[in-house]
XYZ file of C-alpha atoms in Angstrom:
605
model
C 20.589 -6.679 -13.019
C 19.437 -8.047 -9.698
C 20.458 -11.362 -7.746
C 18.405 -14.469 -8.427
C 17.381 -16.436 -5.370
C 15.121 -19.604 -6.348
C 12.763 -20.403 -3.733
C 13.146 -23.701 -2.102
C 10.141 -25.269 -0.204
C 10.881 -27.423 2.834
C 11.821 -31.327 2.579
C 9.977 -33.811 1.399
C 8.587 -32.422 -1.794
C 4.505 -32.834 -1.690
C 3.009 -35.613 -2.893
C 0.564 -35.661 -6.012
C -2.068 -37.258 -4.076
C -2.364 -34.041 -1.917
C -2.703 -31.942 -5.618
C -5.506 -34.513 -6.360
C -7.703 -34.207 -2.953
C -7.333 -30.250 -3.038
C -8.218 -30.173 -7.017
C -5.091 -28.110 -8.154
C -2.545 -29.125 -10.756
C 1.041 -30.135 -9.621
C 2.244 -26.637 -11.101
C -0.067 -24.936 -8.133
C 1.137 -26.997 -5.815
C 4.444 -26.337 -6.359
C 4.361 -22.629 -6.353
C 2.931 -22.838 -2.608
C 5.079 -25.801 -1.830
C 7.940 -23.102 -2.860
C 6.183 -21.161 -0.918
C 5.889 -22.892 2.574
C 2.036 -24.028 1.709
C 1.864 -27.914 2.373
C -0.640 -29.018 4.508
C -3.490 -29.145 3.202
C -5.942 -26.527 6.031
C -3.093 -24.056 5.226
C -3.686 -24.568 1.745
C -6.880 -24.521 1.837
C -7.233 -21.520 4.311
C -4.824 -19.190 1.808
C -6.805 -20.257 -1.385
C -10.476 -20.129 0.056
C -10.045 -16.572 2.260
C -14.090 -16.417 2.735
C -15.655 -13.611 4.726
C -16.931 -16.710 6.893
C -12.962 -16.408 7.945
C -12.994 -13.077 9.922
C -12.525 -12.524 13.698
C -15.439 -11.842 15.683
C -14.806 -8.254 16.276
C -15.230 -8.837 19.957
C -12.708 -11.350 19.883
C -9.803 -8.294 19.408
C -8.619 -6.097 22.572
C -9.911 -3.196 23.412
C -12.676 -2.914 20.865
C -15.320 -3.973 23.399
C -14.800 -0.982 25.929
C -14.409 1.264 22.696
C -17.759 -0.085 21.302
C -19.671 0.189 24.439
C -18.059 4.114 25.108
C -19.244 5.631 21.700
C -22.627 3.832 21.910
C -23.452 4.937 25.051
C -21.580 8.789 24.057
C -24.043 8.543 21.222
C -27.355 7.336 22.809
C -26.561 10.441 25.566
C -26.718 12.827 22.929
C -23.392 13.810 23.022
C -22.187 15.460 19.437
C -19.689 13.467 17.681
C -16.769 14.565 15.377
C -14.475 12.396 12.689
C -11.133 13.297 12.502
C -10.060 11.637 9.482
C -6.879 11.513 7.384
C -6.142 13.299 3.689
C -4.949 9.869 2.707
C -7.125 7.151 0.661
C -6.484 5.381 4.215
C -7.635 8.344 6.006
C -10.588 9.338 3.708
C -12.108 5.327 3.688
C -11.961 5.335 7.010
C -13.787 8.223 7.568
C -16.081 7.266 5.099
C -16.571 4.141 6.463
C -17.568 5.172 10.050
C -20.266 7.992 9.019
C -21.725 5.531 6.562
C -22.985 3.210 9.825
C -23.619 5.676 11.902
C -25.763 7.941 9.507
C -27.667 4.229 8.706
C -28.602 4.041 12.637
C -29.514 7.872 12.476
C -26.772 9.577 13.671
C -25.370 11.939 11.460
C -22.110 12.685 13.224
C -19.345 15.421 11.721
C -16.336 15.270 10.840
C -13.017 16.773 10.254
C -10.004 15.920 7.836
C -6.709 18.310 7.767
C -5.533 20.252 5.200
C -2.186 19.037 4.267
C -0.689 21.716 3.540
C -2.274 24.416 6.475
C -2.668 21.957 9.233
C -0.327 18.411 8.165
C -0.616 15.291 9.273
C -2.523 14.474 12.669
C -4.545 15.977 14.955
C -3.591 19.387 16.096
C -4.480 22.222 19.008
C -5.681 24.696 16.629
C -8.329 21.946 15.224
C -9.647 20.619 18.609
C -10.353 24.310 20.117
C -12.794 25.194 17.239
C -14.453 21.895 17.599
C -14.957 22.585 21.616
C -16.254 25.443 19.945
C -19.176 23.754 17.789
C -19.432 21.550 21.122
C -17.887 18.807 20.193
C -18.015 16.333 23.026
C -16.831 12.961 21.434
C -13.586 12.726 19.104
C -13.256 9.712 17.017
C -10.399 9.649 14.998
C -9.191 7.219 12.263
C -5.897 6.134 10.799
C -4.318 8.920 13.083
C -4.703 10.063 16.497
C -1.934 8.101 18.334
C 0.983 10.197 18.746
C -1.080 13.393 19.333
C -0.017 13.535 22.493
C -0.602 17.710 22.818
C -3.654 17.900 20.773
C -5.215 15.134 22.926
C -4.198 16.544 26.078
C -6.170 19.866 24.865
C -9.004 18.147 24.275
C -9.455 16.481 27.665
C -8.820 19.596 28.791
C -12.053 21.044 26.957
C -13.747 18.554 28.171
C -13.973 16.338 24.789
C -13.398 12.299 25.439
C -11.449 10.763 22.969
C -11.542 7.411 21.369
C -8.136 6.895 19.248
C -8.606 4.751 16.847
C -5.337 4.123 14.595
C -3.282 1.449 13.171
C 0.465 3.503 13.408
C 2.995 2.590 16.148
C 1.663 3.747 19.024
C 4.963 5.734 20.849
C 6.265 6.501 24.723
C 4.360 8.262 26.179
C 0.868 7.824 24.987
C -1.522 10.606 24.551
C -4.847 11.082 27.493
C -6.938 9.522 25.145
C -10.166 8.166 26.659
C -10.046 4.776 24.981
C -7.608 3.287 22.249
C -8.601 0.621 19.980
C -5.018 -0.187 18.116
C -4.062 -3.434 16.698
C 0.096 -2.378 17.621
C -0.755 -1.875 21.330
C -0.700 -4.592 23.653
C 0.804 -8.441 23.239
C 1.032 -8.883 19.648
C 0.367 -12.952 20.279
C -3.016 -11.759 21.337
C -3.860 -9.528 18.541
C -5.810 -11.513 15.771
C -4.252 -9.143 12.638
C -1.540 -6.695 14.163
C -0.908 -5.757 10.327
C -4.135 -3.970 9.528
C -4.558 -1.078 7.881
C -6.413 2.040 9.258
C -9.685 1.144 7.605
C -9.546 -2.166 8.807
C -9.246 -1.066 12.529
C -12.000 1.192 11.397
C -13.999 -2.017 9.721
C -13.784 -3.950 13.171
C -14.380 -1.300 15.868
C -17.472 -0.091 13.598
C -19.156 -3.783 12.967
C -18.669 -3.820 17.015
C -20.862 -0.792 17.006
C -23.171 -1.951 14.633
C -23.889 -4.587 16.429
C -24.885 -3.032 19.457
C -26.953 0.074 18.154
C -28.709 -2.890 16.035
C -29.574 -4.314 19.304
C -31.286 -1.128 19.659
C -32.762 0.090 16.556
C -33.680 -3.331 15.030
C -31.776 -3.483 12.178
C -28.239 -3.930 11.305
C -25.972 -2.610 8.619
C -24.460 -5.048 6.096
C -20.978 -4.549 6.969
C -19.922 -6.373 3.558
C -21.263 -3.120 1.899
C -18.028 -0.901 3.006
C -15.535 -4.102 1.830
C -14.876 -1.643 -1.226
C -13.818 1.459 1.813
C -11.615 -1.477 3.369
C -9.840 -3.055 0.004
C -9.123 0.090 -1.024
C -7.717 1.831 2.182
C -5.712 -1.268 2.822
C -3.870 -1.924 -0.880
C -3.067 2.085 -0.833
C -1.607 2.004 2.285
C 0.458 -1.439 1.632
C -0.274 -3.356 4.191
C 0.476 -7.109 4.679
C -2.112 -9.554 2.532
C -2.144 -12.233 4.479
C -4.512 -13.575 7.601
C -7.342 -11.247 8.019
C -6.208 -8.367 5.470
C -5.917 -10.603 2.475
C -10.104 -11.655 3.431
C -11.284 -8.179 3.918
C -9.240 -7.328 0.378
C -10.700 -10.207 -1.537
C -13.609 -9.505 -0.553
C -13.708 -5.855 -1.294
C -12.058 -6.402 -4.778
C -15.389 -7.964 -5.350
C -17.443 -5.061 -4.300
C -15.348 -2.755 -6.347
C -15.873 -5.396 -9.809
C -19.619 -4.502 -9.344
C -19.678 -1.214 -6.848
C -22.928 -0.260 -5.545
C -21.583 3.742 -5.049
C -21.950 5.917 -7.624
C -18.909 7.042 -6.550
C -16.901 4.042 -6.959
C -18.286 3.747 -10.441
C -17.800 7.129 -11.300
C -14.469 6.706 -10.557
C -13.576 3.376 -12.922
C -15.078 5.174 -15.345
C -12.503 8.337 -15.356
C -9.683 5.461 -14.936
C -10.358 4.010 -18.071
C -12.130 0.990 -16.781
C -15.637 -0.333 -17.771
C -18.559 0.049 -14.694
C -18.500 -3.769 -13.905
C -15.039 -4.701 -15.099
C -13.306 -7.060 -12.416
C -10.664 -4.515 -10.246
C -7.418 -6.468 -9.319
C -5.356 -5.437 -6.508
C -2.718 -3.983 -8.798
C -5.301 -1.992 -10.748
C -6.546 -0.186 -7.008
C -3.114 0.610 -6.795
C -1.779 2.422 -9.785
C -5.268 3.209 -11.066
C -7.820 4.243 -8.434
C -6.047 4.931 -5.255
C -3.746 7.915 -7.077
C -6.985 9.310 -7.513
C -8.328 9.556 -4.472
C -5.098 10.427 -2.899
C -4.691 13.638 -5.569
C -7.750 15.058 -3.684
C -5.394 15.977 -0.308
C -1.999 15.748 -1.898
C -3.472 18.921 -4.547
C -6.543 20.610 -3.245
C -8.455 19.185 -0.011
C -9.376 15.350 0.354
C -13.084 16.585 1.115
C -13.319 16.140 -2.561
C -12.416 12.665 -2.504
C -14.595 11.821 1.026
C -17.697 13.467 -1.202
C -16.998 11.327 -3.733
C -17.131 7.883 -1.693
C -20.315 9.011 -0.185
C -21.988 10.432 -3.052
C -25.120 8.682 -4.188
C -25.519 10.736 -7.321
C -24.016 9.687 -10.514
C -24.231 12.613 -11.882
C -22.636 14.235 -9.162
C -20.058 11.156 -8.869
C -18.791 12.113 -12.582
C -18.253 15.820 -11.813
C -16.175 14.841 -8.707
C -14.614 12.097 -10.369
C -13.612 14.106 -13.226
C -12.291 16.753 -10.985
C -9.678 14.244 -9.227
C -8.579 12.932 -12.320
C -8.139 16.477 -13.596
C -6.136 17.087 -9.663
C -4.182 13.387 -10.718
C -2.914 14.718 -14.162
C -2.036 18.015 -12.708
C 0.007 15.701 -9.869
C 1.518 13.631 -12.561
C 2.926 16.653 -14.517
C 3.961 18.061 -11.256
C 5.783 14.848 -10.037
C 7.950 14.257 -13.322
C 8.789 17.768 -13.492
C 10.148 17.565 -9.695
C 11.905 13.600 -10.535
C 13.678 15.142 -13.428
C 15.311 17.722 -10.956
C 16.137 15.239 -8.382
C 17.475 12.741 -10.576
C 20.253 14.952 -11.512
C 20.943 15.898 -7.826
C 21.402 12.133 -7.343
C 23.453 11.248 -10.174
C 26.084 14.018 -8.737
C 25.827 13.513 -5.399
C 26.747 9.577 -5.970
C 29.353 10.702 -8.367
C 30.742 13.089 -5.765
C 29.779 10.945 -2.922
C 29.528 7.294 -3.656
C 26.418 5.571 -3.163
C 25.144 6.116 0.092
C 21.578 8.011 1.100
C 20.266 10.384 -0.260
C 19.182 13.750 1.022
C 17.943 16.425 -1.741
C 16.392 19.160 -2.087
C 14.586 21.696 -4.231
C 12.852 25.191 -2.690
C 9.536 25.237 -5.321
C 8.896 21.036 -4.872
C 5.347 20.276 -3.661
C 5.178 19.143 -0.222
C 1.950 16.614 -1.533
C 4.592 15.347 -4.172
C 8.021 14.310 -2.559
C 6.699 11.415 -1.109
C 6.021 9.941 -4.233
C 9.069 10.986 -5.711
C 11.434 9.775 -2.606
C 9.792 6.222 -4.222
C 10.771 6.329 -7.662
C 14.585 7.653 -6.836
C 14.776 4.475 -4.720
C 13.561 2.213 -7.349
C 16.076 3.621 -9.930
C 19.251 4.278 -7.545
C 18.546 1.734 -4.485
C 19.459 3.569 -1.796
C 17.331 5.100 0.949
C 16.343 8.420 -0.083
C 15.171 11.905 1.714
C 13.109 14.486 -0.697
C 13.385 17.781 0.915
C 11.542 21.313 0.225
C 10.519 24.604 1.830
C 7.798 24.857 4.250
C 6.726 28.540 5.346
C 9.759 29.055 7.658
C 11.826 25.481 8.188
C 12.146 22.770 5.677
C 9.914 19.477 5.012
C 11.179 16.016 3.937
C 9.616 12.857 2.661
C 12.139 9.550 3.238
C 11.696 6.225 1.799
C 13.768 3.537 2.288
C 14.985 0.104 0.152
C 14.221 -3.332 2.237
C 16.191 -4.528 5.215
C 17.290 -0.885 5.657
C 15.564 0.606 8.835
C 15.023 4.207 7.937
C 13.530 5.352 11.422
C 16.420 3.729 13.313
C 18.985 5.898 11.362
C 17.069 8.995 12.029
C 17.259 8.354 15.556
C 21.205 8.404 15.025
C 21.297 11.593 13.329
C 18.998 13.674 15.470
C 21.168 17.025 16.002
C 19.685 18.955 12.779
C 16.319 17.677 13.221
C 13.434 19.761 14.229
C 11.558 16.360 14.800
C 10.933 13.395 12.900
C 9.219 10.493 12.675
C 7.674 7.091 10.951
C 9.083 3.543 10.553
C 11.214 1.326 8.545
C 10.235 2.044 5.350
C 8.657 5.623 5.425
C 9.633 8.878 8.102
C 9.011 12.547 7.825
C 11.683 15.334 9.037
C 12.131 19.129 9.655
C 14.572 20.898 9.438
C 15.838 24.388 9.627
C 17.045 26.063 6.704
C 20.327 27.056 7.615
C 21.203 23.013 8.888
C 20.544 21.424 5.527
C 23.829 20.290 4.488
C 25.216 19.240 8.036
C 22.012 17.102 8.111
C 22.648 15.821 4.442
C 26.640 14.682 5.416
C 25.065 12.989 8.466
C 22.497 11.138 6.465
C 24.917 9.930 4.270
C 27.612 8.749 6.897
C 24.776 7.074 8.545
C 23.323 5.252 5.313
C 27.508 4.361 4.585
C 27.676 2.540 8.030
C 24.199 0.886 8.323
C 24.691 -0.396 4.654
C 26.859 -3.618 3.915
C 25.589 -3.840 0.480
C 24.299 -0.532 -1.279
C 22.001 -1.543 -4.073
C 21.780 -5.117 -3.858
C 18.449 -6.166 -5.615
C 16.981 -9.340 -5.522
C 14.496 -11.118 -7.402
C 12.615 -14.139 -6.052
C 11.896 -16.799 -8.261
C 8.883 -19.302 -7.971
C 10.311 -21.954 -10.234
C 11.284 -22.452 -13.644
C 8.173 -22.155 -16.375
C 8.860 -22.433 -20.261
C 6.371 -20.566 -22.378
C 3.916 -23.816 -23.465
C 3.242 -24.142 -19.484
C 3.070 -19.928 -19.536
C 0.412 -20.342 -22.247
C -1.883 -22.889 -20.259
C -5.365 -21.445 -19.163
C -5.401 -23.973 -16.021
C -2.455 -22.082 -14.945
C -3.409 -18.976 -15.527
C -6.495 -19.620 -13.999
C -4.757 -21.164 -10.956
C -2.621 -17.998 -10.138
C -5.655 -15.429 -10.412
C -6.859 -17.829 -7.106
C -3.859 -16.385 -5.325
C -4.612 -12.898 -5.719
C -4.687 -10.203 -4.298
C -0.959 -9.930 -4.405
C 1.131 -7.532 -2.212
C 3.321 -7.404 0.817
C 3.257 -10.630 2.267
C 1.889 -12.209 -1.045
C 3.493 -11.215 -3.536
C 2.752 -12.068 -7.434
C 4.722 -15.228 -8.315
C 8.110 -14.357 -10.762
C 8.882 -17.107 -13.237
C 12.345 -17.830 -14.686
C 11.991 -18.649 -18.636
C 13.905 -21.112 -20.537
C 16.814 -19.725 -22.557
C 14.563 -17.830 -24.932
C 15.499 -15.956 -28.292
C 14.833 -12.077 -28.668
C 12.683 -12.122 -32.245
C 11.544 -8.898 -31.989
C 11.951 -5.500 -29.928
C 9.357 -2.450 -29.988
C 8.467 0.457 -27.984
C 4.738 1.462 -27.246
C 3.409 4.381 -29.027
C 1.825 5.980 -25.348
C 4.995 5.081 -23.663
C 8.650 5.094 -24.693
C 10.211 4.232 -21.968
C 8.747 0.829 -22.593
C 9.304 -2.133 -24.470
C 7.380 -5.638 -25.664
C 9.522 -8.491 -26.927
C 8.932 -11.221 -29.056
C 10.284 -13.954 -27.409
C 11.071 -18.135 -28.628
C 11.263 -20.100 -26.151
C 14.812 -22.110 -27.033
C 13.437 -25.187 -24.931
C 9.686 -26.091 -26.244
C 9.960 -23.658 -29.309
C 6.783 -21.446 -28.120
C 6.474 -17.772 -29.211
C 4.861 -15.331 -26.359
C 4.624 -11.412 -26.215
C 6.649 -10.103 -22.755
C 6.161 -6.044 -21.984
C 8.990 -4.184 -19.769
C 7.234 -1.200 -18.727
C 9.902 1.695 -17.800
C 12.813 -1.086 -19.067
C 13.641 0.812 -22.490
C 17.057 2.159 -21.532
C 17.774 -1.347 -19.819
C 16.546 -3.385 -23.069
C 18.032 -1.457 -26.038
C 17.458 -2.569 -29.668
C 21.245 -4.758 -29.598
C 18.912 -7.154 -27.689
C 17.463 -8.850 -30.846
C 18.951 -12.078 -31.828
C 20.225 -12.518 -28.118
C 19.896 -16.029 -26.361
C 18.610 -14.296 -22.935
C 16.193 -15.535 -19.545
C 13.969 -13.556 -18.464
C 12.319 -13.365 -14.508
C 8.814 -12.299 -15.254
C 5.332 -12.397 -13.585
C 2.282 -13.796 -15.657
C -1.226 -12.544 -15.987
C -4.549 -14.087 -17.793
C -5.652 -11.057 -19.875
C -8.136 -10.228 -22.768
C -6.686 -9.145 -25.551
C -8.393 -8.717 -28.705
C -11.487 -10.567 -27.239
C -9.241 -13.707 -26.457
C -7.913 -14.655 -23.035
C -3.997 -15.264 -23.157
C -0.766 -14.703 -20.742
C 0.215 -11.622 -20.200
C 4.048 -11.385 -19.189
C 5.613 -8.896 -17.850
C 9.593 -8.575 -17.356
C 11.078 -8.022 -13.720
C 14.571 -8.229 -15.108
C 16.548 -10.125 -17.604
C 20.155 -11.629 -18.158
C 22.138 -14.197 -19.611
C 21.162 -17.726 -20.583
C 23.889 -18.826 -18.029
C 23.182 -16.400 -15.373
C 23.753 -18.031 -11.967
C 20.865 -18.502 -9.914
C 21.337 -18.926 -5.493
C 18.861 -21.413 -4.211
C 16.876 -20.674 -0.654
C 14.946 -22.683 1.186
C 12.141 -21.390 3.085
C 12.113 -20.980 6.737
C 9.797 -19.166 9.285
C 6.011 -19.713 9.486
C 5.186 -16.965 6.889
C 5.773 -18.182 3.177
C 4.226 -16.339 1.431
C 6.606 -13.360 1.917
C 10.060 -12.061 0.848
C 12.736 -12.185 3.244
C 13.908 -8.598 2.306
C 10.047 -7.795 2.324
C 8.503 -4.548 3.938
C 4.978 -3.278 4.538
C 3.925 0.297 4.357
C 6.153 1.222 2.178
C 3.811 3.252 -0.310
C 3.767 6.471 -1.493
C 0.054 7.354 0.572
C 1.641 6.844 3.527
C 2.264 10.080 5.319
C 4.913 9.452 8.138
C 3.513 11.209 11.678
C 6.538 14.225 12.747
């Protein structure tokens, strides 16, 4: 069971007047009073997020010069090439970029690695057979930055170079011709700093519109590629809040009524009617794994097709296939968390709980990723997934919050081939033979930087007893904080003492539980689901007094609209709570909060 911090807003409490001009009830108001939300432009500003809200592309650094250079590269004549990424990032952005320019009649090419032949980034062998198609302009999205000896090939073949990326750009930079990324460069001056790759993509390309509309007479409706941007954004994690949580809103509606065949194509494989509203959460655990099963299984030209199709019938094949590629990825990924859970569970009963380093010769390098995330959600420790890789060894970290997982690779570099990434995400290699001296390092490291191994916490937005759980305004009032994610999280509710009635597992899923729960206070019965919480919440549980931290949903469910709860954690009726008050300008986030912590991000080494 985690730690429960209450969130505290700052003194005085708001006044119901304010509730009253805005239109929301007092319980709204006090979830973004808890929040740090109490004037009432903030308020409205976080509650509105219109398109009307977004920077003027030519507002942002660098994006000018970058517009102007491909324009003019492009009215020359000069051949253009994409180089994309095999992520859903990657893929929308690449997507996104020949979209416009195929509307003003240029139908440029473009390139996305193989993840398993070529990896992540740009690379030497790529750029000499595009000097070889005479390719004179490289664009590249979501990567590009640290490609220092790629670049430095291409200048060299004569190919300028527009770098267009949203990673950490390092010391030294590459020779590209022109940058356009939001990390360079005085972050006070930067309008979003936290965007994702298709968002850097979304702004340098409505720049671009804008002038080869001057020219051609017509401009492209940039709203049209919000779906590209909402998705690219929620799979890579990035921060909701400021210009990403616009751009996301917005696309979420584009993807409730998509206009690609491909984008319908794809809710239909996921189980989800054509025009069914798409929530944040839903792009995240339904659609994205999708798209991202094209590079982490076959090639993510499968997925690009699929976001540019304008065939239905054609959608559904290609659809189909990357479901077919996420099932096969599924499969794959439990077999290969079975394996590591056991390594874990001795190595911390050899060890102790520190990091984690391990390893298994036949694990997919398009899998550990994914699986470096769920042995940190079940252990809570900072966690390396290693495997072979032709002739040195690949691995996949993920880290817990407040733990800086670059920073203690940078202490540990004598076994590393290279490495690379940030906080929350890094890529190694390593030779064979200096596995374990690299594991004992790792997990002296973890044991010094860590003052409290596995310390969860859950933030609370106030205390709500099931009657105010079952009220539509309310329900109604939290969808208007969507989407939720880093930086904006969904609100967590502590219950009333509440009585367990009823315990059962789902048919499709038995590692999951719904309870039947009476609220001890105001004597309402609700429904609450614990998905993966089976072994936690065993069948002792009914006739317990317990509380429950949960999150709360308006859903359909047998053609009536009703709360939907769903359990974070439980514990006893008397368990102590640790009240916080909120400091710093952004509320709306988790102290212990990171971004780009997902499992589609692909750490540069």
């Amino acid at each position: 069971m985690a730690f429960w911090y209450m969130r505290q807003g700052p003194e005085p409490e708001p006044s119901r007047e304010l509730a009253e001009k805005l239109h929301i009830s007092p319980f709204l108001q006090d979830v973004l009073w808890r929040r740090n939300l109490v004037q009432d432009k903030d308020i409205n500003a976080y509650l509105d997020a219109r398109l009307s809200g977004l920077i003027n592309p030519e507002q942002w650094p660098q994006i000018p010069e970058a517009a102007d250079f491909i324009v003019q590269s492009l009215l020359a004549g000069k051949k253009l090439v994409v180089w994309g990424d095999y992520d859903v990032d990657g893929t929308t952005s690449t997507a996104l970029v020949l979209d416009i320019l195929q509307f003003h009649g240029f139908n440029a090419l473009w390139h996305i690695p193989d993840r398993h032949r070529e990896g992540y980034g740009i690379n030497v062998n790529g750029i000499e057979k595009l000097a070889e198609i005479g390719c004179q302009l490289l664009l590249s999205v979501d990567s590009g930055i640290a490609d220092v000896k790629a670049i430095t090939r291409a200048r060299e073949l004569g190919i300028d170079v527009v770098v267009s990326d949203h990673h950490l750009p390092p010391d030294p930079l590459p020779p590209a011709t022109i940058f356009f990324n939001p990390r360079m460069g005085d972050p006070e001056k930067v309008p979003c700093p936290h965007l994702a790759g298709v968002g850097v993509a979304f702004f340098l390309m409505a720049a671009v519109n804008q002038r080869l509309g001057a020219i051609t007479g017509r401009l492209y409706k940039m709203d049209q590629v919000l779906d590209l941007v909402a998705l690219g954004t929620l799979a890579d994690v990035m921060r909701l809040t400021g210009q990403n949580r616009i751009l996301v809103r917005g696309g979420l509606a584009r993807l409730t009524h998509p206009l690609r065949p491909g984008i319908a194509a794809l809710k239909a494989v996921s189980g989800m009617h054509t025009n069914a509203p798409v929530s944040a959460s839903q792009v995240s655990f339904k659609l994205a794994p999708r798209i991202n099963a094209a590079g982490r299984m076959r090639h993510a030209r499968l997925a690009l097709q699929l976001l540019r199709s304008r065939n239905f019938n054609q959608s559904m094949e290609l659809a189909q296939a990357l479901d077919e590629l996420n099932t096969t990825r599924r499969d794959t990924e439990q077999i290969i968390l079975e394996e590591a859970r056991s390594q874990a569970v001795e190595h911390i009963r050899t060890s102790g709980k520190c990091g984690l380093v391990l390893y298994g010769k036949q694990w997919h390098p398009g899998i550990i990723g994914i699986v470096a995330t769920r042995i940190i959600e079940e252990f809570h420790v900072p966690c390396i997934i290693i495997c072979d890789d032709k002739d040195t060894l690949k691995g996949s970290g993920r880290s817990i919050p407040g733990f800086d997982l670059y920073a203690c690779l940078s202490e540990i570099p004598d076994h590393l081939l290279a490495f690379g990434g940030h906080r929350q995400a890094a890529g190694v290699r390593i030779m064979p033979g200096y596995l374990e001296a690299f594991r004992k390092d790792f997990q002296e490291a973890t044991r010094k930087r860590l003052e409290t191994p596995g310390e969860q916490i859950i933030w609370l937005d106030g205390v709500l007893g099931f009657r105010d759980a079952g009220s539509d305004l309310h329900l109604r009032e939290l969808a208007l904080m969507e989407p939720f994610g880093p930086g904006n999280t969904e609100p967590v509710f502590l219950s009333n003492p509440v009585q367990v009635l009823a315990r059962n597992t789902f048919r499709s899923r038995h590692d999951s539980v719904e309870l039947k729960l009476r609220d001890t206070v105001d004597e309402h019965v609700l429904q609450a689901k614990g998905w993966g919480m089976a072994d936690k919440i065993d069948k002792d549980i009914v006739g317990q007094t317990i509380r429950i931290a949960y999150t709360l949903r308006r859903e359909n469910r047998y053609g009536f609209m009703g709360p939907e709860l769903t359990i974070k954690d439980f514990g006893p009726a008397d368990k102590e709570l640790v009240y916080q008050s909120a400091t710093g300008p952004a509320p709306t986030e988790d102290p212990a909060e990171e971004e780009g912590s997902g499992d589609d991000e692909e750490a540069p080494i």
